[in-house]
PDB file of C-alpha atoms and ligand atoms in Angstrom:
ATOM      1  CA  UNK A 230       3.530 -17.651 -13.916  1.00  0.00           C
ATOM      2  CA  UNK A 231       3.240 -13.980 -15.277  1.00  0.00           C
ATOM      3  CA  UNK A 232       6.976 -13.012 -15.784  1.00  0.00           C
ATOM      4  CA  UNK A 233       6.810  -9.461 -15.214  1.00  0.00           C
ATOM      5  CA  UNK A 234       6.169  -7.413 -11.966  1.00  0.00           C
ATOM      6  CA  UNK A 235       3.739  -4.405 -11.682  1.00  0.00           C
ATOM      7  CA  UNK A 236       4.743  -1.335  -9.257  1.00  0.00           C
ATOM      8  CA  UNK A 237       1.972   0.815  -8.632  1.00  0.00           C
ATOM      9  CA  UNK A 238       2.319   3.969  -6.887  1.00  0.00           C
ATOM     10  CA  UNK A 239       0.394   6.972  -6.000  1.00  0.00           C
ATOM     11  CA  UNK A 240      -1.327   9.237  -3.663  1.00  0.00           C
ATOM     12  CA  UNK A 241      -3.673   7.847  -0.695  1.00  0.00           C
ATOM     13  CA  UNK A 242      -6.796   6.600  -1.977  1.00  0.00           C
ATOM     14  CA  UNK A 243      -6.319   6.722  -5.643  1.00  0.00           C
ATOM     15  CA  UNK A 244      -7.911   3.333  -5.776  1.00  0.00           C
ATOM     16  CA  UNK A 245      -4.588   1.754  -6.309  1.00  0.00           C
ATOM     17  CA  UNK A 246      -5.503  -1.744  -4.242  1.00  0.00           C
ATOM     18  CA  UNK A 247      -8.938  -1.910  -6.018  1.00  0.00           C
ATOM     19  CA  UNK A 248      -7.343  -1.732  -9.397  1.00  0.00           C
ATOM     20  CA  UNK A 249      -4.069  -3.914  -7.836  1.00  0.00           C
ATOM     21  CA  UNK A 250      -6.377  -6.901  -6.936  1.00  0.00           C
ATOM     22  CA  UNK A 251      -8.845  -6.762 -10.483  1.00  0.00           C
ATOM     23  CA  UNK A 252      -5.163  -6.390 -12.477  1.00  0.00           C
ATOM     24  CA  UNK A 253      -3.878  -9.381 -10.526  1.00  0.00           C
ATOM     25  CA  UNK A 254      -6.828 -11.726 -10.730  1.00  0.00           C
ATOM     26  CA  UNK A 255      -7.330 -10.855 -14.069  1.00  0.00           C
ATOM     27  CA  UNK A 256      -3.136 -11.778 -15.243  1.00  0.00           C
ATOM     28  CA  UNK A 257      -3.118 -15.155 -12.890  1.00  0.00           C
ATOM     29  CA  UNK A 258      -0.611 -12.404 -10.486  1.00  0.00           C
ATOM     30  CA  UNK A 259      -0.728 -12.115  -7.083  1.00  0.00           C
ATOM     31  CA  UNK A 260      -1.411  -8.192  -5.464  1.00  0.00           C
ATOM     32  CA  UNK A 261       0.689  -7.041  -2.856  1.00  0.00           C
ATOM     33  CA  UNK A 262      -0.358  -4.265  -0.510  1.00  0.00           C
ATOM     34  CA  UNK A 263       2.674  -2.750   0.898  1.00  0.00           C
ATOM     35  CA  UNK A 264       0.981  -0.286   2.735  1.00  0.00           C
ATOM     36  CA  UNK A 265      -1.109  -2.755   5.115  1.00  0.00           C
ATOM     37  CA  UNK A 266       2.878  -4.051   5.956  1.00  0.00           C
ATOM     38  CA  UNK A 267       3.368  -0.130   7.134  1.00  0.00           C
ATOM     39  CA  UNK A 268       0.401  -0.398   8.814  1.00  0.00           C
ATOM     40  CA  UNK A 269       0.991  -3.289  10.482  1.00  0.00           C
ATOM     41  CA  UNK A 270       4.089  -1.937  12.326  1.00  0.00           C
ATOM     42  CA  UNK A 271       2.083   0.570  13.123  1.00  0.00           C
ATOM     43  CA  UNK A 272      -0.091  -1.200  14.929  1.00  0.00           C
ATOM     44  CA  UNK A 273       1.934  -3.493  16.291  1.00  0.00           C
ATOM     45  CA  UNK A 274       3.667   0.049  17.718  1.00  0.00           C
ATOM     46  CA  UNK A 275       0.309   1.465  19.063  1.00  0.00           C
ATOM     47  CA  UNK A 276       0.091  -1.746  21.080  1.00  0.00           C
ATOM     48  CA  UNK A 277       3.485  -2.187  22.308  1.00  0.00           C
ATOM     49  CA  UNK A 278       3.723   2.072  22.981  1.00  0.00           C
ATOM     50  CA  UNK A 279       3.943   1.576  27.505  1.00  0.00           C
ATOM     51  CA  UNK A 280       6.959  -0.286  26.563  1.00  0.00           C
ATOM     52  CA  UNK A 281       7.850   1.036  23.468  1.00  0.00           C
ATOM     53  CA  UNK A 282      11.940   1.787  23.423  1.00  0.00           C
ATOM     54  CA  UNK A 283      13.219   2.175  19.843  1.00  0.00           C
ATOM     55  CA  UNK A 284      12.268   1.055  16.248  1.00  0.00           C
ATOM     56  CA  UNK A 285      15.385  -1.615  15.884  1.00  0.00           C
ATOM     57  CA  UNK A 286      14.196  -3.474  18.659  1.00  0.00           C
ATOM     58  CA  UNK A 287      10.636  -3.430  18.150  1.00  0.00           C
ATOM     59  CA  UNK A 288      11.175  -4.929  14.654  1.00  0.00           C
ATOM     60  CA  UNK A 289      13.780  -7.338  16.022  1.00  0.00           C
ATOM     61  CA  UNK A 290      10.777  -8.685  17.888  1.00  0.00           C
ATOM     62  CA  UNK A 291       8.242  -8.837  15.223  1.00  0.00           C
ATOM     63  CA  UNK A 292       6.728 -11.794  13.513  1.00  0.00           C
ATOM     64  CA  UNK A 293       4.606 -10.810  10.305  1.00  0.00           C
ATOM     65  CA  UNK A 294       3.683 -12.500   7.582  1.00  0.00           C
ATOM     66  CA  UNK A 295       1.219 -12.255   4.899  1.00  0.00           C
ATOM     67  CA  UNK A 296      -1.217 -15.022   3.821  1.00  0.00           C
ATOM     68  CA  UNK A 297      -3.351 -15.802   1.082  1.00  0.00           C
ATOM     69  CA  UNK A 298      -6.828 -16.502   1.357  1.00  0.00           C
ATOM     70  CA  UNK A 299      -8.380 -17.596  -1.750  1.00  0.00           C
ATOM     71  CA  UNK A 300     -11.641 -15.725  -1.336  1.00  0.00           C
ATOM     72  CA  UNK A 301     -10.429 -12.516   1.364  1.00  0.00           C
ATOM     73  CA  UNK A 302      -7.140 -12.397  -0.569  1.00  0.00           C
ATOM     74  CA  UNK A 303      -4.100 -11.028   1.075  1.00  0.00           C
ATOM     75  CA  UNK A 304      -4.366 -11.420   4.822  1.00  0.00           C
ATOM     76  CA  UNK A 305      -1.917  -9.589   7.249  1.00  0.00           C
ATOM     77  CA  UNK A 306      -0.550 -11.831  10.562  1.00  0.00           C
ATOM     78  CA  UNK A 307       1.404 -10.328  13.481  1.00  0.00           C
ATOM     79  CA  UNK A 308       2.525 -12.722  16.143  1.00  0.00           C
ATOM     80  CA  UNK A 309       0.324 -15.415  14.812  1.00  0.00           C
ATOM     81  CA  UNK A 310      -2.930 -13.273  14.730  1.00  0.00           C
ATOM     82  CA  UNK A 311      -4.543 -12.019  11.655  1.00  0.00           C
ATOM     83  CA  UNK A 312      -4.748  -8.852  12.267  1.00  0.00           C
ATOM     84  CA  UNK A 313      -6.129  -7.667   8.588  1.00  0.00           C
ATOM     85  CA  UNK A 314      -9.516  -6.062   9.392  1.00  0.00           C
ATOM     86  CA  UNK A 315      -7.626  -3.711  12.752  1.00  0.00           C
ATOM     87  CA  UNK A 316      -5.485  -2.020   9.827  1.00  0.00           C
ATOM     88  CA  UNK A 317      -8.285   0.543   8.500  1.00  0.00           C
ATOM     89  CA  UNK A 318      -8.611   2.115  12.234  1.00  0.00           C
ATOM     90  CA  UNK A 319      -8.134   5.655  12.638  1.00  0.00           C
ATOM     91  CA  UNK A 320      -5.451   5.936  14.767  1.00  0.00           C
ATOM     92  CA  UNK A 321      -3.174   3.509  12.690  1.00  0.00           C
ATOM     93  CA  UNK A 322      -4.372   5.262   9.281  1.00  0.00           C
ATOM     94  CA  UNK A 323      -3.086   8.593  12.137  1.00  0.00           C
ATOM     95  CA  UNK A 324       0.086   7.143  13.236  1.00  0.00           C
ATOM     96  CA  UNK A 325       1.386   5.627   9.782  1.00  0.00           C
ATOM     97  CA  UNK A 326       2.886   7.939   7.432  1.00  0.00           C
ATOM     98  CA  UNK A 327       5.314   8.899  10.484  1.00  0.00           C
ATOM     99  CA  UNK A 328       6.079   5.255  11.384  1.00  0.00           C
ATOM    100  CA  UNK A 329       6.520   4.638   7.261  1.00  0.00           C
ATOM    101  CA  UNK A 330       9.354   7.383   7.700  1.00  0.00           C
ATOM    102  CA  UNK A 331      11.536   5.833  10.149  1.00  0.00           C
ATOM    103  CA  UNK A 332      14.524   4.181   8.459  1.00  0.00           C
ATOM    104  CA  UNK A 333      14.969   0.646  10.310  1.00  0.00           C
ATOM    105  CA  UNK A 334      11.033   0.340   9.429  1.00  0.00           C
ATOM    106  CA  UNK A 335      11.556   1.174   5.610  1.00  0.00           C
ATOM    107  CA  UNK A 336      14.825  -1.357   5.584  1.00  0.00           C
ATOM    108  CA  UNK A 337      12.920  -4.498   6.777  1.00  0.00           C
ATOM    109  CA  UNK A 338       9.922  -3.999   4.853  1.00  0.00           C
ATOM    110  CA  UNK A 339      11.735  -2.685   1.268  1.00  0.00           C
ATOM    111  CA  UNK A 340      14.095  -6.186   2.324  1.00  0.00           C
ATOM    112  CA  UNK A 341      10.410  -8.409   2.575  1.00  0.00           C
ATOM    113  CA  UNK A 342       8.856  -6.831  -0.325  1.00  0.00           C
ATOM    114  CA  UNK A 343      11.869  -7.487  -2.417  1.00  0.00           C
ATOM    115  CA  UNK A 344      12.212 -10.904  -1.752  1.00  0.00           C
ATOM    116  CA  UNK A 345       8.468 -11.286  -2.061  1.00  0.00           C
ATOM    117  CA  UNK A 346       8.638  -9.977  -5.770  1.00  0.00           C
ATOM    118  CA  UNK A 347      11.970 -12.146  -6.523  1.00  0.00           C
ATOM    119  CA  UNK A 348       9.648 -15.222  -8.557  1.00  0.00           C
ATOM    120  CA  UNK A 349       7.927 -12.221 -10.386  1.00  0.00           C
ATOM    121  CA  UNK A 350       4.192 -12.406 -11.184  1.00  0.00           C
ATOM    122  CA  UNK A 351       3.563  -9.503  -8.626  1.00  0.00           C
ATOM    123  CA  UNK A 352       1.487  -6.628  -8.750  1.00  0.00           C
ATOM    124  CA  UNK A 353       2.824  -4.451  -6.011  1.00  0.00           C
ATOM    125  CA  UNK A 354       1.074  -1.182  -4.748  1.00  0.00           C
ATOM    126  CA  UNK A 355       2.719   1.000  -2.505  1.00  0.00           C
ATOM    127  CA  UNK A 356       4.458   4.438  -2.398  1.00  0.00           C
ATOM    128  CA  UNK A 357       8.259   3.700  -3.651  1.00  0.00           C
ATOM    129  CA  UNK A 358       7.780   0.601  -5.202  1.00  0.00           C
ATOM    130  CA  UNK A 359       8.511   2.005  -8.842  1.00  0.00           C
ATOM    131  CA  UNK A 360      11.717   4.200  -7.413  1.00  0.00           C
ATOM    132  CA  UNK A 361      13.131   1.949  -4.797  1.00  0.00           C
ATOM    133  CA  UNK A 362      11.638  -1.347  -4.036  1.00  0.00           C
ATOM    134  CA  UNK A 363      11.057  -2.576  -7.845  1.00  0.00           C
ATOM    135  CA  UNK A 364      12.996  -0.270  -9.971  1.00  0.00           C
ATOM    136  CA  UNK A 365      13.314  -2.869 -12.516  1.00  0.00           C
ATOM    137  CA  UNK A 366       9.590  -3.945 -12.717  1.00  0.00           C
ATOM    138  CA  UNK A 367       8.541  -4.113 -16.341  1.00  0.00           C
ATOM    139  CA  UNK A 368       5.353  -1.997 -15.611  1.00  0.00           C
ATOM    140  CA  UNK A 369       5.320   1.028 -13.297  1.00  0.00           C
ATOM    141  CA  UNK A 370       2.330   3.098 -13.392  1.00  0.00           C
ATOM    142  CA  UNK A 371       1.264   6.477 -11.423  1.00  0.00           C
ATOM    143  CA  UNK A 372      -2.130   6.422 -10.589  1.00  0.00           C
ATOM    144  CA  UNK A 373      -3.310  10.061  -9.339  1.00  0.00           C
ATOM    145  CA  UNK A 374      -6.721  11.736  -8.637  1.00  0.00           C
ATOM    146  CA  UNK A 375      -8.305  14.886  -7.281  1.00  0.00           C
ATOM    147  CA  UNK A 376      -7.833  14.912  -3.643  1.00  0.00           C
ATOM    148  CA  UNK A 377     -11.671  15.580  -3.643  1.00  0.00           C
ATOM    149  CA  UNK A 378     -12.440  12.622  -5.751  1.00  0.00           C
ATOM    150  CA  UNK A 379     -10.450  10.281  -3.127  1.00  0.00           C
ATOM    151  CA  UNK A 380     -12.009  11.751   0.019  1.00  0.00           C
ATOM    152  CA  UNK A 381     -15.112  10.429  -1.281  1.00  0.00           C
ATOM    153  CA  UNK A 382     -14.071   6.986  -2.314  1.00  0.00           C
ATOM    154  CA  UNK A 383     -12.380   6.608   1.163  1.00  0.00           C
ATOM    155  CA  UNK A 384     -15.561   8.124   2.735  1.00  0.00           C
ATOM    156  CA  UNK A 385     -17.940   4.959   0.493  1.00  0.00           C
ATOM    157  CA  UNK A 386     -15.266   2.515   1.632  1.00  0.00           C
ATOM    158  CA  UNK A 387     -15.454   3.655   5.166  1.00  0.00           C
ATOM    159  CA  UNK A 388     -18.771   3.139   5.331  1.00  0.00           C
ATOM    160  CA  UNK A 389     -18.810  -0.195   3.953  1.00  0.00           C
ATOM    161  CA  UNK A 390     -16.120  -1.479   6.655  1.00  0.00           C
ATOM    162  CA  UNK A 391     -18.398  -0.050   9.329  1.00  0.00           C
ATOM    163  CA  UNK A 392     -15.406   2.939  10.423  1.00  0.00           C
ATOM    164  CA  UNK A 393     -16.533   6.810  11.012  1.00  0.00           C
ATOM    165  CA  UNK A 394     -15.235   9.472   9.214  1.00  0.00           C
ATOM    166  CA  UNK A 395     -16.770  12.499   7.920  1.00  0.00           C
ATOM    167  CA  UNK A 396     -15.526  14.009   3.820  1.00  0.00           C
ATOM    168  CA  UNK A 397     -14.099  17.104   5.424  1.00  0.00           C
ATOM    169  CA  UNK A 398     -11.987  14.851   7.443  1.00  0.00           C
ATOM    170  CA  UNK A 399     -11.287  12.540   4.935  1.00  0.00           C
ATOM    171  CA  UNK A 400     -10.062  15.141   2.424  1.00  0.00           C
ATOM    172  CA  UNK A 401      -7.737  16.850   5.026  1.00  0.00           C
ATOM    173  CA  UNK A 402      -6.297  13.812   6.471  1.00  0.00           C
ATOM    174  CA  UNK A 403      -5.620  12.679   2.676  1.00  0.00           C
ATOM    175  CA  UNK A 404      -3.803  15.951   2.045  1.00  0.00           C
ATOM    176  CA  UNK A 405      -1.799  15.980   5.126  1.00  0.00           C
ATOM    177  CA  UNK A 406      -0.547  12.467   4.471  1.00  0.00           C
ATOM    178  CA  UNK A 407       0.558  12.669   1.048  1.00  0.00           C
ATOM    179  CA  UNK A 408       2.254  15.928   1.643  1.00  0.00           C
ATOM    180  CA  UNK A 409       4.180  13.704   5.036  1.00  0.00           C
ATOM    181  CA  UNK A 410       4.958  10.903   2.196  1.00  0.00           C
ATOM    182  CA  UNK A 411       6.171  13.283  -0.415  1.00  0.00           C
ATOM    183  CA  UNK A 412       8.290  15.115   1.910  1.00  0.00           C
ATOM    184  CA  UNK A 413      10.289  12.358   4.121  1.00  0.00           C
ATOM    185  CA  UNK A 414      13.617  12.517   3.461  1.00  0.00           C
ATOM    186  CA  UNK A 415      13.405   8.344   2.523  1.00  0.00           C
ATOM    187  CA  UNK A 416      12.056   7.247  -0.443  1.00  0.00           C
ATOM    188  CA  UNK A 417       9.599   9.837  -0.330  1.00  0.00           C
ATOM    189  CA  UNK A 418       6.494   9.276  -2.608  1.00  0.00           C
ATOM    190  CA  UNK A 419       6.637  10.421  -5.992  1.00  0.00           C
ATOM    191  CA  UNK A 420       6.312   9.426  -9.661  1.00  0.00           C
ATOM    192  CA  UNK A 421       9.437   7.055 -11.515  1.00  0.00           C
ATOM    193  CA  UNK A 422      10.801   8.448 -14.443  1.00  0.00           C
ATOM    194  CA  UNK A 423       9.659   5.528 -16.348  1.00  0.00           C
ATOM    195  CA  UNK A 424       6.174   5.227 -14.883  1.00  0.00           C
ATOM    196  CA  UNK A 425       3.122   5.800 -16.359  1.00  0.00           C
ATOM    197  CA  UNK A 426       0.595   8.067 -14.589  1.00  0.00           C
ATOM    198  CA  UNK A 427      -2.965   7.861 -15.014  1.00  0.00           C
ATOM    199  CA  UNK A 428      -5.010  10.211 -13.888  1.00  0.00           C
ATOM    200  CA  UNK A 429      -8.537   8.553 -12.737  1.00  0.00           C
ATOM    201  CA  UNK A 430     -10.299  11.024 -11.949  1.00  0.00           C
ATOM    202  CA  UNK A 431     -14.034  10.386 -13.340  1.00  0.00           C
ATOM    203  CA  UNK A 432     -12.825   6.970 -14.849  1.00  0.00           C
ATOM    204  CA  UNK A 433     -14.430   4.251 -13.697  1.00  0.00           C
ATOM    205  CA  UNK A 434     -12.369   1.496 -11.980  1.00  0.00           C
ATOM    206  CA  UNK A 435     -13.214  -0.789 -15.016  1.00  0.00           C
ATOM    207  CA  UNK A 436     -12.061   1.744 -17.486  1.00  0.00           C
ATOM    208  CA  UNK A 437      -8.552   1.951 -15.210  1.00  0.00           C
ATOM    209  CA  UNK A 438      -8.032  -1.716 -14.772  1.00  0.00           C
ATOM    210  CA  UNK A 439      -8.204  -2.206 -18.654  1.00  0.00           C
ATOM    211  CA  UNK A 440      -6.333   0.517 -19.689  1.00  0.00           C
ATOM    212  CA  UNK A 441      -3.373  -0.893 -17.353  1.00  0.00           C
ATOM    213  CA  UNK A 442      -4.343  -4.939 -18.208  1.00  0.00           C
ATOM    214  CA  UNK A 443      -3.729  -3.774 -22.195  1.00  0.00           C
ATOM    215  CA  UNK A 444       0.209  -2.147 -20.558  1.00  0.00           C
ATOM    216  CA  UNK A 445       0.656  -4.937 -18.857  1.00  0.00           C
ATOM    217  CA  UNK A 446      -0.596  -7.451 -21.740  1.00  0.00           C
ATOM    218  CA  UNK A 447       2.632  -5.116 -23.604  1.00  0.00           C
ATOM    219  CA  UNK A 448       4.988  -5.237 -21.077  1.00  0.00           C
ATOM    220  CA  UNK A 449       4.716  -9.081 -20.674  1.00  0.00           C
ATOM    221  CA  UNK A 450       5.034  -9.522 -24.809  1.00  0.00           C
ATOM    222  CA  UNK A 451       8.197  -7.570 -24.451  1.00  0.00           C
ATOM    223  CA  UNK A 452       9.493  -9.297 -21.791  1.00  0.00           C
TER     224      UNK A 452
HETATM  225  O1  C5P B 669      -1.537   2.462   0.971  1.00  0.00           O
HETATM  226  P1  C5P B 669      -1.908   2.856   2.372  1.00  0.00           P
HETATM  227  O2  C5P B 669      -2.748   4.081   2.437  1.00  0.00           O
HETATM  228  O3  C5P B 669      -2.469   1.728   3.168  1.00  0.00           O
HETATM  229  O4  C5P B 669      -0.513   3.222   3.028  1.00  0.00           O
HETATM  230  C1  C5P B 669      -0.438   3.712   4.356  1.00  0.00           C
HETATM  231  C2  C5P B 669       0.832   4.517   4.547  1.00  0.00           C
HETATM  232  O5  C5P B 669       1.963   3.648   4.515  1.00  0.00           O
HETATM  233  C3  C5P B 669       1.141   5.611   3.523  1.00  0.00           C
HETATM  234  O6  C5P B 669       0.466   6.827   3.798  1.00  0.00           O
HETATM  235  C4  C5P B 669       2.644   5.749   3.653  1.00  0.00           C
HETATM  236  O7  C5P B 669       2.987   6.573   4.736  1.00  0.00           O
HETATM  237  C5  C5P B 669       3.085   4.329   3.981  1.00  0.00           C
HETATM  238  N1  C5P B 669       3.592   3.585   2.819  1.00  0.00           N
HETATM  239  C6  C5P B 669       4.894   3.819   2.440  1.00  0.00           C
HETATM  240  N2  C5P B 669       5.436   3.085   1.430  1.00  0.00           N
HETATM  241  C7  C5P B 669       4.723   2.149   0.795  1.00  0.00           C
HETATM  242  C8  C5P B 669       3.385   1.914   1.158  1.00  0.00           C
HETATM  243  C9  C5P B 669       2.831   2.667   2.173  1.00  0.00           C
HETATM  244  O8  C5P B 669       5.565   4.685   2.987  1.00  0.00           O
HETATM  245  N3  C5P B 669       5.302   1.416  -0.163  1.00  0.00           N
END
C-alpha cells in the first residue's frame, strides 16, 4: 500500500477525475471522487423532494456506499442501487453546488471521506479536500484551467455519455458553479497554502498525470 494520500482540488472540469484515476492506477492507489458523493445526495434529494422535510433527516435515512469495480472503477450505491451513470444529469449537475453548501450534508460526507482515507493510499479529488477533509495529505495539488478550455472538455465528455448540452451553456454553468463553491460560507473551494497548482491549460492529460506521478513519486520518498 502507497503510504501517502493525494488531495486534489480545483475548479469544475479541470480534468481532476481523469488525472485522479491515471495517478491512482498508475501508484497501486485507489481514486476517490468526492463530488459524485455530493451528487448523490443530490439526487437522492431530487427524488425524495414531494416529501422532502429537512437535510438532517434526509441523511438520517440514507444508505450510500461506494464500490469498486475492477474495470468501471468507483461505483456510487444509494439504497442498494447503483446509481453511478444518473449522477452526470442536468438537473443534479443544477441542484448540487447548493445541496454541497448545506452544513449537515458537508458533516456526513467530510466524516465518510475521512474515514475512507484513514489506511492511506488515496487519491482524493474534490473541492476542500486539501483545506478541510485531508489537510495532512502528503500531496495537495491545485489543478486550474481556462473556464473556456473546461467548457469544452465537459462539452467532449457530454457527448460521449450520450447527455445534451451546448458550449455556451457549458461555460456559463461552469462559471456560475465555481463562483457558488468559492463563495459558501463552508469550506468554500479554494487553493491550500501548501498545494501545488497546475495550470493545464493546453497540457495534455498525459503531460499532467506525469508531472503529478514524479510529486507524488517525492512525496512518498519523503514520507
Ligand atoms: O466534482 P464534481 O463536479 O462532480 O462536483 C460537483 C459539486 O459537488 C461541486 O460543484 C461542489 O458544489 C460539490 N463538491 C463539494 N466538495 C467536494 C466535492 C464536490 O462541495 N469535495
Amino acid at each position: 500500500m502507497t503510504a501517502i494520500n493525494i488531495a486534489l482540488d480545483g475548479p469544475a472540469a479541470a480534468g481532476k477525475s481523469t488525472i485522479a484515476k491515471r495517478v491512482a492506477a498508475k501508484l497501486s492507489m485507489i481514486y476517490v471522487d468526492t463530488g459524485a458523493m455530493y451528487r448523490a445526495i443530490t439526487y437522492h434529494y431530487l427524488q425524495n423532494k414531494s416529501s422532502f422535510t429537512d437535510f438532517k433527516t434526509l441523511i438520517s435515512n440514507i444508505q450510500l456506499e461506494l464500490k469498486y469495480d475492477e474495470e468501471k472503477g468507483q461505483r456510487v450505491w444509494l439504497q442498494n442501487e447503483d446509481i453511478t451513470e444518473q449522477l452526470r444529469e442536468n438537473d443534479v449537475t443544477e441542484n448540487v453546488s447548493y445541496v454541497a453548501s448545506i452544513e449537515e450534508v458537508r458533516t456526513f460526507l467530510v466524516d465518510y471521506q475521512q474515514k475512507l482515507a484513514k489506511e492511506k493510499g488515496i487519491v482524493m479529488d474534490g473541492r476542500d479536500i486539501g483545506t478541510t477533509v485531508l489537510p495532512n495529505a502528503e500531496l495537495k495539488v491545485y489543478m486550474i484551467a481556462s473556464v473556456e478550455e473546461r467548457a469544452m472538455r465537459r462539452l467532449k465528455d457530454n457527448e460521449q455519455r450520450g447527455i445534451a448540452s451546448t458550449y455556451e451553456q457549458l461555460k456559463k454553468d461552469i462559471a456560475d458553479r465555481d463562483a457558488y463553491d468559492m463563495n459558501r460560507a463552508i469550506s468554500p473551494l479554494k487553493k491550500a497554502e501548501d498545494a501545488i497548482e497546475i495550470d493545464t491549460t493546453g497540457l495534455t492529460i498525459e503531460e499532467v498525470t506525469n508531472q503529478i506521478i514524479s510529486l507524488a513519486n517525492e512525496a512518498i520518498q519523503n514520507a
